[in-house]
PDB file of C-alpha atoms in Angstrom:
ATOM      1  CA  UNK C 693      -1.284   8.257 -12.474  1.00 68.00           C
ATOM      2  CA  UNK C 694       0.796   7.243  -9.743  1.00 83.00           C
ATOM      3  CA  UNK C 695       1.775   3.713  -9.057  1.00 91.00           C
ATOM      4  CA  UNK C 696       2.139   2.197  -5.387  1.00 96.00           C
ATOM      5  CA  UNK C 697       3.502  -1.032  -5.097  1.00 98.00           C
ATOM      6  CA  UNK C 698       4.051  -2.902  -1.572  1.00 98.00           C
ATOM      7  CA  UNK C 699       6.920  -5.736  -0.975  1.00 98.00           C
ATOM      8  CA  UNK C 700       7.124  -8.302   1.286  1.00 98.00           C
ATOM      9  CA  UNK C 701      10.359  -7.656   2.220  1.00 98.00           C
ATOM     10  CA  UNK C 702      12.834  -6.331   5.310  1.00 97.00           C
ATOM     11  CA  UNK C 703      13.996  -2.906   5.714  1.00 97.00           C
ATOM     12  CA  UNK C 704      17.554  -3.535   5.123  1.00 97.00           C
ATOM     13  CA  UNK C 705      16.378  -4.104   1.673  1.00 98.00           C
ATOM     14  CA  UNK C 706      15.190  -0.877   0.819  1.00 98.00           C
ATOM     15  CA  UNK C 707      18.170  -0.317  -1.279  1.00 97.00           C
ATOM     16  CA  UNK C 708      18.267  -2.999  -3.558  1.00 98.00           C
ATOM     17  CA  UNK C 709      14.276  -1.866  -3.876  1.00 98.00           C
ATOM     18  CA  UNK C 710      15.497   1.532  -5.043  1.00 96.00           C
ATOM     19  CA  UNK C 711      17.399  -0.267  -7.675  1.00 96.00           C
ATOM     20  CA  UNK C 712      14.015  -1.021  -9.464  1.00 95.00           C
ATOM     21  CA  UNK C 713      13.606   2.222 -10.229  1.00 92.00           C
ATOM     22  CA  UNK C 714      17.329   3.908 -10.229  1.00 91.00           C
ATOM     23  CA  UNK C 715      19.816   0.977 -11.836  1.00 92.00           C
ATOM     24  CA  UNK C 716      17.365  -1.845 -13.014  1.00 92.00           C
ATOM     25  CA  UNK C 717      20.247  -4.285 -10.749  1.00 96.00           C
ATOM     26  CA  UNK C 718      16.589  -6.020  -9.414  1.00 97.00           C
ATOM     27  CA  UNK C 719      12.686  -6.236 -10.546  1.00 96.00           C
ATOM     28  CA  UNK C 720      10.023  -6.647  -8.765  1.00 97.00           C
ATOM     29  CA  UNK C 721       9.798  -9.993  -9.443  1.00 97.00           C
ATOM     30  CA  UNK C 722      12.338 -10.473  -6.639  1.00 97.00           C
ATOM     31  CA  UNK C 723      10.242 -10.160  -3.989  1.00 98.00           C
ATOM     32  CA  UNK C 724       6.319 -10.903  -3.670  1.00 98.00           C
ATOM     33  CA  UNK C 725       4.754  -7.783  -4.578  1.00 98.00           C
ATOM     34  CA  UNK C 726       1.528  -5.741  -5.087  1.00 98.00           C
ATOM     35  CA  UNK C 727       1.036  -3.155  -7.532  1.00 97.00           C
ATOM     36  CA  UNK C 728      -1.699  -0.674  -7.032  1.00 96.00           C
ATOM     37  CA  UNK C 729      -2.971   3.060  -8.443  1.00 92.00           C
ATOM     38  CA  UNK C 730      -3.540   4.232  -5.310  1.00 93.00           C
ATOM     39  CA  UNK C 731      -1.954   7.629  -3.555  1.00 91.00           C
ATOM     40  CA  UNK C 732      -1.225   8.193   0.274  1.00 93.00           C
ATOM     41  CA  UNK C 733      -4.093   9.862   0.752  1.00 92.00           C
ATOM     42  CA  UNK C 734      -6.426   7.398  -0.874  1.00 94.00           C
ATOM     43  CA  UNK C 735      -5.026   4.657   1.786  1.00 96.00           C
ATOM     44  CA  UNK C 736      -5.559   6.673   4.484  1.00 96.00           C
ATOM     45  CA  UNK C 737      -8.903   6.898   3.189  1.00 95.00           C
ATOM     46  CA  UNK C 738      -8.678   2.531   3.507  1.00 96.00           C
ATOM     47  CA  UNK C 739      -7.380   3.116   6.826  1.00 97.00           C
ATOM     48  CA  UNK C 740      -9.911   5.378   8.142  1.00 96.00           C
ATOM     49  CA  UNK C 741     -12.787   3.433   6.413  1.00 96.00           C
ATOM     50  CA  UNK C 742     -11.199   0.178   9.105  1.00 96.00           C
ATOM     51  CA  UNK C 743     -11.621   2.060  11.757  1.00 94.00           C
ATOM     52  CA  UNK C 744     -14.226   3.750  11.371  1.00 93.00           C
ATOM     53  CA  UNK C 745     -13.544   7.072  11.611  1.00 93.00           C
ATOM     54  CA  UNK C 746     -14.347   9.875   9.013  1.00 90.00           C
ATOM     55  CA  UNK C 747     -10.899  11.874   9.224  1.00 90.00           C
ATOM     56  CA  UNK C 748      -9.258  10.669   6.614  1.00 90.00           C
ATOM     57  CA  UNK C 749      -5.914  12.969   7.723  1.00 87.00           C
ATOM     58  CA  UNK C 750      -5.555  11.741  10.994  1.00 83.00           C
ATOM     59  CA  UNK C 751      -3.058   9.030  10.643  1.00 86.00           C
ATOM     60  CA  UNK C 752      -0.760   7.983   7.583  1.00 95.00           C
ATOM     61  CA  UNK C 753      -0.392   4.396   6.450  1.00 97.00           C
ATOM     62  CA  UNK C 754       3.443   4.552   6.471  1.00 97.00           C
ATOM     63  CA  UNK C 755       6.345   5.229   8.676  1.00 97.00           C
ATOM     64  CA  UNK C 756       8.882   8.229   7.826  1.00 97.00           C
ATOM     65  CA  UNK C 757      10.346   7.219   4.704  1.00 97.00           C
ATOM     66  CA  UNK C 758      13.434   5.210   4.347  1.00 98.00           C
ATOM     67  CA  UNK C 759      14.457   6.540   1.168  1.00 98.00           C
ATOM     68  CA  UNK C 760      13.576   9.477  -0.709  1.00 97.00           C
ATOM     69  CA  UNK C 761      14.704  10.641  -4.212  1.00 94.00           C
ATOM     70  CA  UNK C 762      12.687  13.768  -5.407  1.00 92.00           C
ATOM     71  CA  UNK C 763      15.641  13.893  -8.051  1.00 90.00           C
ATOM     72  CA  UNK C 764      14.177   9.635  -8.610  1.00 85.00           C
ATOM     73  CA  UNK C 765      10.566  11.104  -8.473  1.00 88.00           C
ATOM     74  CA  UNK C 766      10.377   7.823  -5.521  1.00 93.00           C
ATOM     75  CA  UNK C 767       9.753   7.124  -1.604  1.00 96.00           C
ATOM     76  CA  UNK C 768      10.425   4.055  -0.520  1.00 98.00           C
ATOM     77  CA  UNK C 769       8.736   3.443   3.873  1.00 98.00           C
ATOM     78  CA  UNK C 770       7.360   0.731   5.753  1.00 98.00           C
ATOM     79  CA  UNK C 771       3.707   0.638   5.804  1.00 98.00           C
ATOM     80  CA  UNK C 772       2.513   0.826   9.196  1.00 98.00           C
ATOM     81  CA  UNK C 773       2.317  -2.773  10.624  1.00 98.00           C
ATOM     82  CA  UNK C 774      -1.139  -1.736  11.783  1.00 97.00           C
ATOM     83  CA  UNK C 775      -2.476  -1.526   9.229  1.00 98.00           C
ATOM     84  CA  UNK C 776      -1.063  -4.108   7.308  1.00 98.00           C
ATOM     85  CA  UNK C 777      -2.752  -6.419  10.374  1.00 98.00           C
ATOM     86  CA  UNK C 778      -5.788  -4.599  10.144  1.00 98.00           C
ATOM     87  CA  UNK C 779      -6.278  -5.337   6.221  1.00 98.00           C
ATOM     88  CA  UNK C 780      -5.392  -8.892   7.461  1.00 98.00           C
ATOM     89  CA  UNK C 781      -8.278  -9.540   9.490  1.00 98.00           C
ATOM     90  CA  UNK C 782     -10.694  -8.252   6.921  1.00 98.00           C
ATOM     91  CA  UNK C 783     -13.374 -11.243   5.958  1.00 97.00           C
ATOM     92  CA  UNK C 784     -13.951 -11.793   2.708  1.00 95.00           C
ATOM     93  CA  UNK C 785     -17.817 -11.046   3.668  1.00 97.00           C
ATOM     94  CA  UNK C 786     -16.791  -7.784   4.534  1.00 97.00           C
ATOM     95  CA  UNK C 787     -15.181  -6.431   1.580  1.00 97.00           C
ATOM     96  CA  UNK C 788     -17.922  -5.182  -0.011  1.00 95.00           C
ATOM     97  CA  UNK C 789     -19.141  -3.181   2.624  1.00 95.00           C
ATOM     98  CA  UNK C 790     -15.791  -1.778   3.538  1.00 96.00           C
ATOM     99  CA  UNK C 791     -15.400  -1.046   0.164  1.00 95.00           C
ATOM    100  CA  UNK C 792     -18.146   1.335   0.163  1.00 93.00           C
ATOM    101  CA  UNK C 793     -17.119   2.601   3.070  1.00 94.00           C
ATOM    102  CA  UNK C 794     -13.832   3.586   1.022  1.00 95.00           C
ATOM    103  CA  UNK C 795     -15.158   5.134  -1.200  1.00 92.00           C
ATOM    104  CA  UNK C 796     -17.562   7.279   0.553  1.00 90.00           C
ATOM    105  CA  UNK C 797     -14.099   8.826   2.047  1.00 90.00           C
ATOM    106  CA  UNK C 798     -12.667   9.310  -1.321  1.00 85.00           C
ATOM    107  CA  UNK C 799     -13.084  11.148  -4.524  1.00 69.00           C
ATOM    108  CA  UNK C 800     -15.127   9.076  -6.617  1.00 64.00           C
ATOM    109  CA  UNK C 801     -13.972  10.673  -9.863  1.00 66.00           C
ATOM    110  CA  UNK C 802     -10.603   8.589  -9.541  1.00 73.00           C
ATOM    111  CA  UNK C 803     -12.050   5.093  -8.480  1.00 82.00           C
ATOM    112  CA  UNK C 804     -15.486   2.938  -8.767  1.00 82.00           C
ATOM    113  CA  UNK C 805     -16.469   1.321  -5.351  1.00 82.00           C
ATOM    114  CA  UNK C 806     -16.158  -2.048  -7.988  1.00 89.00           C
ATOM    115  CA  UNK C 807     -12.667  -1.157  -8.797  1.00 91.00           C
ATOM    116  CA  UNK C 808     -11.914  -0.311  -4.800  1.00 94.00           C
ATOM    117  CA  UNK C 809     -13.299  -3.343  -3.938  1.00 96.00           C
ATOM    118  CA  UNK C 810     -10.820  -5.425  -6.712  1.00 96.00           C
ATOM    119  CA  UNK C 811      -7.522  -3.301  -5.319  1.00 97.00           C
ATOM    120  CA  UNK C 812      -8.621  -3.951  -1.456  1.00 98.00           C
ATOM    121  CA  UNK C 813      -9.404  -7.973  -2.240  1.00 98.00           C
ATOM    122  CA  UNK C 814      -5.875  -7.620  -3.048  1.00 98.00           C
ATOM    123  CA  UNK C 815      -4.631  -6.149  -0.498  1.00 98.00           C
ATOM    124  CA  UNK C 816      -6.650  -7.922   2.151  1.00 98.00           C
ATOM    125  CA  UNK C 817      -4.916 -11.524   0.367  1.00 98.00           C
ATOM    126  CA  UNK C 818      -1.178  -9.443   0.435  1.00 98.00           C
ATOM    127  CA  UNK C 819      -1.824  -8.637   3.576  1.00 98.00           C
ATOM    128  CA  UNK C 820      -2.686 -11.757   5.086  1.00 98.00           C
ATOM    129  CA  UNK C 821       0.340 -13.379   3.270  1.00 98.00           C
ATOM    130  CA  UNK C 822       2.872 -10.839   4.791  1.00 98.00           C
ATOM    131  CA  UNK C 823       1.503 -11.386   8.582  1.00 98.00           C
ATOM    132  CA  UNK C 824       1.403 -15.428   7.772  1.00 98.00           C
ATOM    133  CA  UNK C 825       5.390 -14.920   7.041  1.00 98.00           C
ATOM    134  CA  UNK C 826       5.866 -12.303   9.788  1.00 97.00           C
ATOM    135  CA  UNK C 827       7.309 -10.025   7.639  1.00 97.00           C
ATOM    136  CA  UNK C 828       7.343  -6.425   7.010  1.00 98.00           C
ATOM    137  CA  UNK C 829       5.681  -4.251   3.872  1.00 98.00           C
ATOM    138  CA  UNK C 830       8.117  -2.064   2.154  1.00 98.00           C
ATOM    139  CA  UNK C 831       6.013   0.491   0.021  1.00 98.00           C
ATOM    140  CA  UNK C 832       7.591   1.866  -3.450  1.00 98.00           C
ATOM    141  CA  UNK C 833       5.304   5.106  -4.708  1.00 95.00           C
ATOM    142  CA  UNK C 834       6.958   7.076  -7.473  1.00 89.00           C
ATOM    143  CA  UNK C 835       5.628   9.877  -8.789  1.00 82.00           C
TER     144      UNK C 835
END
């Protein structure tokens, strides 16, 4: 299963990001973070779902990547600010339904809309925190 996990941090500290993974010099725990089973193309799904659309390929969640270690088995890229603002302004009443929406876009043998809708209450709170500190998302996806 892959792991995604989004920081709350700046680009200039992809590097010491990286580190999680290559050296151990930092944890997670330095930064306020968000850990997630979720792939690319099951948060385009998310971001198709907010906009309504039914092409889930039409636009990725993330900027080019700002590191990349295939050797590492990691990526490290800013998630689109977009997006991040768009998970922001989701209600709490609307969850549910988005939720569904999800999951309609996705394969439904990975995730339970009950599950989705745990992982984007998450996100929706992460979210919110990262525009209330005007602050970039740094995403971490190994695989």
């Amino acid at each position: 299963m892959q792991i995604t996990t989004w920081f709350i941090a700046r680009e200039d500290e992809a590097e010491a990001i990286e580190s999680i993974v290559t050296t151990e010099e930092h944890s997670p725990e330095d930064w306020t973070y968000i850990e997630f089973p979720l792939i690319e193309m099951e948060l385009m799904a998310l971001s198709a779902a907010l906009q309504g659309k039914e092409d889930i390929t039409s636009e990725s969640t993330s900027e080019d990547p700002l590191i990349f270690r295939d050797e590492d088995g990691l990526i490290i890229a800013r998630v689109k600010d977009s997006f991040i603002q768009a998970l922001a302004r989701v209600t709490d009443e609307n969850v549910p339904g988005l939720a569904n929406a999800w999951a309609e876009r996705m394969d439904r043998e990975h995730h339970e809309p009950e599950e989705l809708r745990e992982i984007l209450s998450g996100l929706v709170t992460f979210a919110r925190d990262a525009v209330a500190r005007r602050s970039s998302v740094l995403s971490l996806a190994t695989f």
